[in-house]
Amino acid sequence: MMNAFSKTEKLEAMLSACTPAETGALREEAEKTRKSHVGDTVYLRGIIEFGNACEKDCFYCGIRKSNSKTERFMMTENEIVDCAKWAFAREYGSIVLQSGELTNSGFVSFVTGLVARIKRETAKADPKGKGLGITLCVGEQKKKVYEGFFKAGAHRYLLRIETSNPELYKKIHPEGHSFSERVRCLKSLREVGFQVGTGVMVGLPGQTIGDLANDLLFFKSIDADMIGLGPYAPHENTPFSSYRREWLEKKKTILQLSLNMIASARVLLKDVNIASTTAFDVLHPRGRELALEYGANVMMPSITPAEFRRKYLLYNCKPCVDEDAEKCRACHAARLNTIGRTIGWGEYGDAPHYFRRTRK
Ligand code: 5AD
């Protein structure tokens, strides 16, 4: 049995891969693990970014509360349900409902009602009676609220830890944003019965390889079912915008490091779902394909109506903001075709890890 110290060292070595021989070997190991644990199918989740009002003020994020240059929006229930029905008809097995973080009771009942309605209406149209799989990504909430979301029919929840280093967490968030509260939320989600996803940003100011190795061990320690991680990308109207120049110089390294994180997560966690996230495309035109070739098996094409996309900018140079859902669907299918991966149309595509841990 490897002790914790040598485990961290091994992960750090994997994350430091940079020569073609090193990255090639890592990639091969990750791909071998992916094939044997989750196969060649890529599962799609149509993501609806339904509102950008946010109570949080994270230093890195373009929709932070203090960014007065962002025009705030909230889609109506009918608009969101229309997107969901479109996704269902176009054989997306699942959707992700994501928004800025709000905790008022109006928002909570809006989301709860929305989930119940999407579930009900898509199940009615489904010969199998299951309806769309629903993943929520609406931030830190009370356990009771999570229970309500789960009862309404959402079965997966994404809540990134952002970094597992409490000191670094403090540096990238203002006063009042609490690391331990984030961890508590992850625990509650799990207790409520959700399949739980977490993740980090790679390339944050002040982040070390050691931090990233510990992030991987954190994912393991909370027994995550899903991982969503990607490169940090600056946004001009945030306190971190001054970091842009340094970030530009380090772009290549950050891309490789992010790919190494995906590969190491696959090697360490094996049967979880790992998303190839949109931020990869900021660093490389084939960024998301690369992530899929380093062990990822999930993609989240945007199905947010074009008029709202430009307002949901977490970082600059976000891809596909001028496209619509139909175009994104076709584009994803074509991109996956170029790398010889099949799409799990119409399937939930839950992580085998979830079934394994709940069977015990
Ligand atoms: N660059 C990359 N990812 C970001 N996120 C927020 N801001 C940025 C950024 N500037 C990520 C966070 C959050 C998720 C919804 O988006 O990790 O959890």
Short mmCIF file of C-alpha atoms and ligand atoms in Angstrom, two decimals:
data_model
loop_
_atom_site.label_atom_id
_atom_site.label_comp_id
_atom_site.label_asym_id
_atom_site.label_seq_id
_atom_site.Cartn_x
_atom_site.Cartn_y
_atom_site.Cartn_z
CA MET A 1 0.00 0.00 0.00
CA MET A 2 1.34 3.40 -0.94
CA ASN A 3 1.43 5.94 1.86
CA ALA A 4 -0.08 9.41 1.47
CA PHE A 5 3.30 11.02 0.99
CA SER A 6 4.38 8.86 -1.92
CA LYS A 7 0.89 9.14 -3.41
CA THR A 8 1.20 12.94 -3.51
CA GLU A 9 4.65 12.61 -5.05
CA LYS A 10 3.37 10.28 -7.73
CA LEU A 11 0.53 12.66 -8.57
CA GLU A 12 2.91 15.61 -8.70
CA ALA A 13 5.12 13.70 -11.12
CA MET A 14 2.12 12.94 -13.34
CA LEU A 15 1.01 16.58 -13.26
CA SER A 16 4.51 17.76 -14.16
CA ALA A 17 4.61 15.76 -17.41
CA CYS A 18 5.81 18.13 -20.15
CA THR A 19 8.09 16.42 -22.66
CA PRO A 20 6.31 14.61 -25.53
CA ALA A 21 7.43 11.27 -24.08
CA GLU A 22 6.05 12.14 -20.61
CA THR A 23 2.74 13.59 -21.77
CA GLY A 24 2.33 10.73 -24.27
CA ALA A 25 2.78 8.13 -21.53
CA LEU A 26 0.35 9.90 -19.20
CA ARG A 27 -2.21 10.25 -21.92
CA GLU A 28 -1.92 6.59 -22.82
CA GLU A 29 -2.40 5.50 -19.24
CA ALA A 30 -5.44 7.77 -18.86
CA GLU A 31 -6.97 6.55 -22.12
CA LYS A 32 -6.43 2.92 -21.17
CA THR A 33 -8.15 3.57 -17.84
CA ARG A 34 -10.98 5.46 -19.50
CA LYS A 35 -11.61 2.70 -22.03
CA SER A 36 -11.71 -0.05 -19.46
CA HIS A 37 -13.81 1.84 -16.86
CA VAL A 38 -16.19 4.08 -18.81
CA GLY A 39 -15.74 3.07 -22.47
CA ASP A 40 -15.73 5.07 -25.69
CA THR A 41 -19.15 6.68 -25.41
CA VAL A 42 -19.30 10.41 -24.75
CA TYR A 43 -22.39 11.59 -22.89
CA LEU A 44 -23.82 14.99 -23.67
CA ARG A 45 -25.54 17.30 -21.23
CA GLY A 46 -27.21 20.30 -22.80
CA ILE A 47 -26.39 23.22 -20.51
CA ILE A 48 -28.87 26.04 -19.95
CA GLU A 49 -27.23 29.05 -18.28
CA PHE A 50 -30.54 30.47 -17.18
CA GLY A 51 -29.57 33.49 -15.09
CA ASN A 52 -26.49 35.50 -14.18
CA ALA A 53 -27.58 37.36 -11.03
CA CYS A 54 -25.20 36.33 -8.27
CA GLU A 55 -24.81 36.95 -4.54
CA LYS A 56 -21.19 35.87 -4.59
CA ASP A 57 -18.23 38.09 -5.42
CA CYS A 58 -15.48 35.63 -6.43
CA PHE A 59 -12.37 37.48 -7.60
CA TYR A 60 -12.01 35.38 -10.76
CA CYS A 61 -15.57 35.31 -12.07
CA GLY A 62 -17.12 37.60 -14.69
CA ILE A 63 -20.64 37.42 -13.22
CA ARG A 64 -19.52 38.35 -9.70
CA LYS A 65 -21.88 40.65 -7.82
CA SER A 66 -19.63 43.70 -8.11
CA ASN A 67 -19.27 43.57 -11.87
CA SER A 68 -21.65 46.40 -12.71
CA LYS A 69 -20.80 46.10 -16.41
CA THR A 70 -22.64 42.79 -16.73
CA GLU A 71 -26.27 43.16 -17.71
CA ARG A 72 -28.20 40.82 -15.45
CA PHE A 73 -30.86 38.46 -16.82
CA MET A 74 -33.08 35.63 -15.70
CA MET A 75 -34.86 33.45 -18.22
CA THR A 76 -38.54 32.81 -17.59
CA GLU A 77 -39.80 29.38 -16.62
CA ASN A 78 -41.42 28.93 -20.03
CA GLU A 79 -38.23 29.90 -21.84
CA ILE A 80 -36.22 27.36 -19.85
CA VAL A 81 -38.81 24.61 -20.24
CA ASP A 82 -38.83 25.22 -24.00
CA CYS A 83 -35.04 24.73 -24.08
CA ALA A 84 -35.37 21.54 -22.03
CA LYS A 85 -38.06 20.16 -24.31
CA TRP A 86 -35.96 20.98 -27.32
CA ALA A 87 -33.05 19.09 -25.72
CA PHE A 88 -35.26 16.11 -25.01
CA ALA A 89 -36.61 16.03 -28.57
CA ARG A 90 -33.07 16.27 -29.95
CA GLU A 91 -32.02 13.28 -27.85
CA TYR A 92 -29.92 14.90 -25.23
CA GLY A 93 -30.39 12.43 -22.40
CA SER A 94 -29.69 15.08 -19.77
CA ILE A 95 -29.53 18.78 -19.18
CA VAL A 96 -27.59 20.97 -16.75
CA LEU A 97 -29.35 23.95 -15.22
CA GLN A 98 -26.71 26.47 -14.20
CA SER A 99 -26.96 30.02 -12.89
CA GLY A 100 -25.40 32.57 -10.63
CA GLU A 101 -25.82 31.79 -6.95
CA LEU A 102 -28.95 33.12 -5.24
CA THR A 103 -30.41 31.84 -1.97
CA ASN A 104 -33.65 33.81 -1.57
CA SER A 105 -36.84 31.79 -1.25
CA GLY A 106 -38.18 33.11 -4.55
CA PHE A 107 -35.20 31.70 -6.42
CA VAL A 108 -35.29 28.42 -4.53
CA SER A 109 -38.95 27.80 -5.28
CA PHE A 110 -38.44 28.91 -8.88
CA VAL A 111 -35.72 26.28 -9.38
CA THR A 112 -37.62 23.58 -7.48
CA GLY A 113 -40.77 24.16 -9.53
CA LEU A 114 -38.77 24.32 -12.72
CA VAL A 115 -37.10 20.97 -12.09
CA ALA A 116 -40.43 19.33 -11.25
CA ARG A 117 -42.07 20.72 -14.37
CA ILE A 118 -39.25 19.70 -16.73
CA LYS A 119 -39.21 16.23 -15.23
CA ARG A 120 -42.99 15.87 -15.45
CA GLU A 121 -43.36 17.17 -18.99
CA THR A 122 -40.46 15.24 -20.46
CA ALA A 123 -41.43 12.02 -18.66
CA LYS A 124 -44.90 12.31 -20.17
CA ALA A 125 -43.36 12.43 -23.63
CA ASP A 126 -40.97 9.54 -22.91
CA PRO A 127 -42.10 5.98 -23.83
CA LYS A 128 -39.88 4.78 -20.96
CA GLY A 129 -41.45 7.37 -18.63
CA LYS A 130 -38.07 8.60 -17.34
CA GLY A 131 -37.82 12.02 -18.90
CA LEU A 132 -34.67 14.14 -18.99
CA GLY A 133 -31.85 13.63 -16.54
CA ILE A 134 -31.39 16.89 -14.63
CA THR A 135 -28.14 18.16 -13.18
CA LEU A 136 -28.21 21.31 -11.08
CA CYS A 137 -25.42 23.81 -10.65
CA VAL A 138 -26.79 26.67 -8.58
CA GLY A 139 -24.21 26.89 -5.83
CA GLU A 140 -24.23 26.71 -2.05
CA GLN A 141 -27.66 26.14 -0.55
CA LYS A 142 -29.12 24.82 2.71
CA LYS A 143 -29.48 21.07 3.04
CA LYS A 144 -33.27 21.42 3.11
CA VAL A 145 -33.10 23.23 -0.21
CA TYR A 146 -30.97 20.47 -1.72
CA GLU A 147 -33.55 17.97 -0.46
CA GLY A 148 -36.29 19.90 -2.24
CA PHE A 149 -34.30 19.96 -5.49
CA PHE A 150 -33.68 16.22 -5.23
CA LYS A 151 -37.32 15.39 -4.49
CA ALA A 152 -38.37 17.53 -7.46
CA GLY A 153 -36.36 15.21 -9.71
CA ALA A 154 -32.80 16.53 -10.09
CA HIS A 155 -30.38 13.66 -9.58
CA ARG A 156 -26.93 15.17 -10.13
CA TYR A 157 -25.36 18.30 -8.67
CA LEU A 158 -22.18 20.13 -9.60
CA LEU A 159 -20.38 22.21 -7.02
CA ARG A 160 -16.72 22.89 -7.60
CA ILE A 161 -14.45 23.26 -4.63
CA GLU A 162 -12.39 25.65 -6.87
CA THR A 163 -9.25 24.75 -4.89
CA SER A 164 -8.81 22.32 -2.01
CA ASN A 165 -6.22 24.57 -0.38
CA PRO A 166 -8.09 26.68 2.22
CA GLU A 167 -5.37 29.37 2.11
CA LEU A 168 -5.61 29.72 -1.66
CA TYR A 169 -9.42 29.62 -1.39
CA LYS A 170 -9.18 32.65 0.87
CA LYS A 171 -7.01 34.49 -1.65
CA ILE A 172 -9.41 34.02 -4.54
CA HIS A 173 -12.57 34.91 -2.62
CA PRO A 174 -13.58 37.91 -0.55
CA GLU A 175 -14.41 37.87 3.14
CA GLY A 176 -17.48 35.81 3.95
CA HIS A 177 -16.92 33.17 1.27
CA SER A 178 -16.16 30.08 3.25
CA PHE A 179 -14.17 27.01 2.29
CA SER A 180 -15.65 24.93 5.09
CA GLU A 181 -19.16 25.91 4.04
CA ARG A 182 -18.38 24.69 0.51
CA VAL A 183 -17.18 21.37 1.91
CA ARG A 184 -20.28 21.15 4.08
CA CYS A 185 -22.47 21.64 1.02
CA LEU A 186 -20.70 18.84 -0.81
CA LYS A 187 -21.34 16.58 2.15
CA SER A 188 -25.03 17.56 2.32
CA LEU A 189 -25.50 16.91 -1.37
CA ARG A 190 -24.12 13.47 -0.92
CA GLU A 191 -26.33 12.75 2.11
CA VAL A 192 -29.39 13.92 0.23
CA GLY A 193 -28.69 11.31 -2.45
CA PHE A 194 -27.31 13.32 -5.34
CA GLN A 195 -24.61 12.10 -7.66
CA VAL A 196 -22.05 14.72 -6.76
CA GLY A 197 -19.61 16.49 -9.04
CA THR A 198 -16.81 18.77 -8.02
CA GLY A 199 -13.70 20.28 -9.55
CA VAL A 200 -11.20 23.09 -9.64
CA MET A 201 -9.73 25.75 -11.87
CA VAL A 202 -6.19 25.17 -13.08
CA GLY A 203 -3.75 28.06 -13.40
CA LEU A 204 -5.08 30.27 -10.62
CA PRO A 205 -2.68 32.95 -9.41
CA GLY A 206 -0.52 31.44 -6.68
CA GLN A 207 -1.57 27.83 -7.30
CA THR A 208 1.16 25.16 -7.14
CA ILE A 209 1.53 21.62 -8.49
CA GLY A 210 1.27 20.49 -4.87
CA ASP A 211 -2.13 22.21 -4.60
CA LEU A 212 -3.33 20.39 -7.70
CA ALA A 213 -2.10 17.03 -6.41
CA ASN A 214 -4.04 17.70 -3.20
CA ASP A 215 -7.11 18.65 -5.27
CA LEU A 216 -7.01 15.18 -6.79
CA LEU A 217 -6.74 13.61 -3.34
CA PHE A 218 -9.65 15.78 -2.21
CA PHE A 219 -11.80 14.43 -5.08
CA LYS A 220 -10.90 10.95 -3.93
CA SER A 221 -11.56 11.67 -0.27
CA ILE A 222 -15.09 12.92 -0.89
CA ASP A 223 -15.65 9.99 -3.26
CA ALA A 224 -16.88 12.28 -6.08
CA ASP A 225 -18.95 10.75 -8.87
CA MET A 226 -18.20 13.46 -11.41
CA ILE A 227 -15.36 15.85 -12.08
CA GLY A 228 -15.61 19.18 -13.87
CA LEU A 229 -12.29 20.96 -14.04
CA GLY A 230 -10.70 23.30 -16.51
CA PRO A 231 -8.24 26.10 -17.00
CA TYR A 232 -8.78 29.41 -15.28
CA ALA A 233 -9.24 32.19 -17.86
CA PRO A 234 -9.20 35.86 -16.89
CA HIS A 235 -12.16 38.20 -17.19
CA GLU A 236 -11.49 41.89 -17.75
CA ASN A 237 -13.92 43.25 -15.15
CA THR A 238 -12.63 41.28 -12.18
CA PRO A 239 -9.96 41.98 -9.56
CA PHE A 240 -7.82 39.29 -11.26
CA SER A 241 -7.78 41.05 -14.64
CA SER A 242 -4.28 42.37 -13.94
CA TYR A 243 -3.08 38.77 -14.02
CA ARG A 244 -3.92 38.57 -17.73
CA ARG A 245 -0.43 39.35 -19.01
CA GLU A 246 1.21 36.67 -16.91
CA TRP A 247 -1.58 34.26 -17.85
CA LEU A 248 -0.98 34.91 -21.55
CA GLU A 249 2.70 34.08 -21.12
CA LYS A 250 1.82 30.87 -19.31
CA LYS A 251 -1.02 29.81 -21.60
CA LYS A 252 0.72 26.76 -23.05
CA THR A 253 1.76 25.51 -19.63
CA ILE A 254 -1.73 26.04 -18.21
CA LEU A 255 -3.26 24.07 -21.07
CA GLN A 256 -0.88 21.14 -20.57
CA LEU A 257 -1.33 21.27 -16.82
CA SER A 258 -5.12 21.21 -17.20
CA LEU A 259 -4.88 18.22 -19.54
CA ASN A 260 -2.56 16.51 -17.08
CA MET A 261 -5.14 17.16 -14.34
CA ILE A 262 -7.84 15.45 -16.44
CA ALA A 263 -5.54 12.50 -17.12
CA SER A 264 -4.42 12.18 -13.49
CA ALA A 265 -8.03 12.40 -12.28
CA ARG A 266 -8.90 9.56 -14.64
CA VAL A 267 -5.97 7.41 -13.52
CA LEU A 268 -6.71 8.04 -9.83
CA LEU A 269 -10.52 7.94 -9.82
CA LYS A 270 -11.10 5.48 -12.68
CA ASP A 271 -14.88 5.03 -13.06
CA VAL A 272 -16.12 8.60 -12.53
CA ASN A 273 -17.51 10.87 -15.24
CA ILE A 274 -15.08 13.59 -16.24
CA ALA A 275 -16.25 16.58 -18.27
CA SER A 276 -14.34 18.17 -21.08
CA THR A 277 -15.17 21.74 -20.09
CA THR A 278 -15.73 24.79 -22.28
CA ALA A 279 -12.78 26.71 -20.84
CA PHE A 280 -10.39 24.32 -22.65
CA ASP A 281 -11.44 25.95 -25.91
CA VAL A 282 -10.14 29.32 -24.70
CA LEU A 283 -6.62 27.92 -24.76
CA HIS A 284 -6.72 25.80 -27.90
CA PRO A 285 -9.09 25.48 -30.90
CA ARG A 286 -9.27 21.73 -30.26
CA GLY A 287 -9.14 22.15 -26.50
CA ARG A 288 -12.19 20.09 -25.72
CA GLU A 289 -11.15 17.26 -28.06
CA LEU A 290 -7.78 17.22 -26.32
CA ALA A 291 -9.45 16.86 -22.93
CA LEU A 292 -11.45 13.92 -24.31
CA GLU A 293 -8.17 12.40 -25.49
CA TYR A 294 -6.71 12.76 -21.99
CA GLY A 295 -9.45 10.77 -20.28
CA ALA A 296 -12.65 12.89 -20.27
CA ASN A 297 -15.98 11.28 -21.28
CA VAL A 298 -18.65 14.00 -20.93
CA MET A 299 -19.38 17.18 -22.88
CA MET A 300 -21.80 19.96 -22.10
CA PRO A 301 -22.93 21.72 -25.29
CA SER A 302 -24.65 24.99 -24.59
CA ILE A 303 -28.37 25.09 -25.31
CA THR A 304 -28.74 28.58 -23.83
CA PRO A 305 -30.59 30.81 -26.32
CA ALA A 306 -28.13 33.03 -28.24
CA GLU A 307 -29.57 36.28 -26.82
CA PHE A 308 -28.51 35.29 -23.28
CA ARG A 309 -25.14 33.72 -24.03
CA ARG A 310 -23.24 36.97 -24.34
CA LYS A 311 -24.38 37.90 -20.84
CA TYR A 312 -23.18 34.69 -19.24
CA LEU A 313 -19.47 35.33 -19.44
CA LEU A 314 -17.49 33.85 -16.57
CA TYR A 315 -14.28 34.65 -18.49
CA ASN A 316 -13.28 36.41 -21.70
CA CYS A 317 -13.07 34.68 -25.09
CA LYS A 318 -15.75 32.16 -24.16
CA PRO A 319 -16.41 30.13 -27.30
CA CYS A 320 -19.74 29.71 -29.12
CA VAL A 321 -21.37 32.86 -27.75
CA ASP A 322 -22.72 33.78 -31.18
CA GLU A 323 -24.14 30.35 -31.90
CA ASP A 324 -27.46 28.73 -31.21
CA ALA A 325 -28.36 25.36 -29.74
CA GLU A 326 -28.89 23.64 -33.10
CA LYS A 327 -25.48 24.73 -34.34
CA CYS A 328 -23.79 23.62 -31.11
CA ARG A 329 -25.41 20.21 -31.34
CA ALA A 330 -24.18 19.67 -34.90
CA CYS A 331 -20.75 21.05 -34.07
CA HIS A 332 -20.32 18.71 -31.09
CA ALA A 333 -21.39 15.70 -33.12
CA ALA A 334 -18.87 16.62 -35.85
CA ARG A 335 -16.06 17.28 -33.38
CA LEU A 336 -16.60 13.95 -31.65
CA ASN A 337 -16.64 12.22 -34.99
CA THR A 338 -13.15 13.53 -35.79
CA ILE A 339 -11.77 11.73 -32.76
CA GLY A 340 -13.69 8.52 -33.32
CA ARG A 341 -15.90 8.71 -30.26
CA THR A 342 -19.56 7.76 -30.21
CA ILE A 343 -22.33 9.78 -28.55
CA GLY A 344 -24.69 8.28 -25.98
CA TRP A 345 -27.78 9.92 -27.47
CA GLY A 346 -30.84 9.75 -25.24
CA GLU A 347 -29.02 8.20 -22.29
CA TYR A 348 -28.46 9.56 -18.78
CA GLY A 349 -24.90 8.27 -18.85
CA ASP A 350 -24.50 8.18 -15.06
CA ALA A 351 -21.00 7.41 -13.82
CA PRO A 352 -20.34 3.71 -13.12
CA HIS A 353 -18.75 4.97 -9.91
CA TYR A 354 -22.15 5.99 -8.58
CA PHE A 355 -23.58 2.51 -9.13
CA ARG A 356 -20.53 0.89 -7.58
CA ARG A 357 -20.62 3.00 -4.43
CA THR A 358 -24.37 2.67 -3.94
CA ARG A 359 -24.36 -1.10 -4.43
CA LYS A 360 -22.10 -1.61 -1.42
N1 5AD B 1 -12.16 30.93 -15.58
C1 5AD B 1 -12.49 29.61 -15.59
N2 5AD B 1 -13.50 29.09 -14.89
C2 5AD B 1 -14.26 29.94 -14.17
N3 5AD B 1 -15.31 29.73 -13.36
C3 5AD B 1 -15.70 30.92 -12.85
N4 5AD B 1 -14.92 31.89 -13.31
C4 5AD B 1 -13.99 31.32 -14.12
C5 5AD B 1 -12.90 31.81 -14.86
N5 5AD B 1 -12.58 33.11 -14.87
C6 5AD B 1 -15.82 28.39 -13.05
C7 5AD B 1 -15.80 28.14 -11.54
C8 5AD B 1 -17.26 27.85 -11.23
C9 5AD B 1 -17.81 27.40 -12.55
C10 5AD B 1 -19.28 27.52 -12.69
O1 5AD B 1 -17.15 28.24 -13.47
O2 5AD B 1 -14.99 27.00 -11.27
O3 5AD B 1 -17.44 26.87 -10.23
#
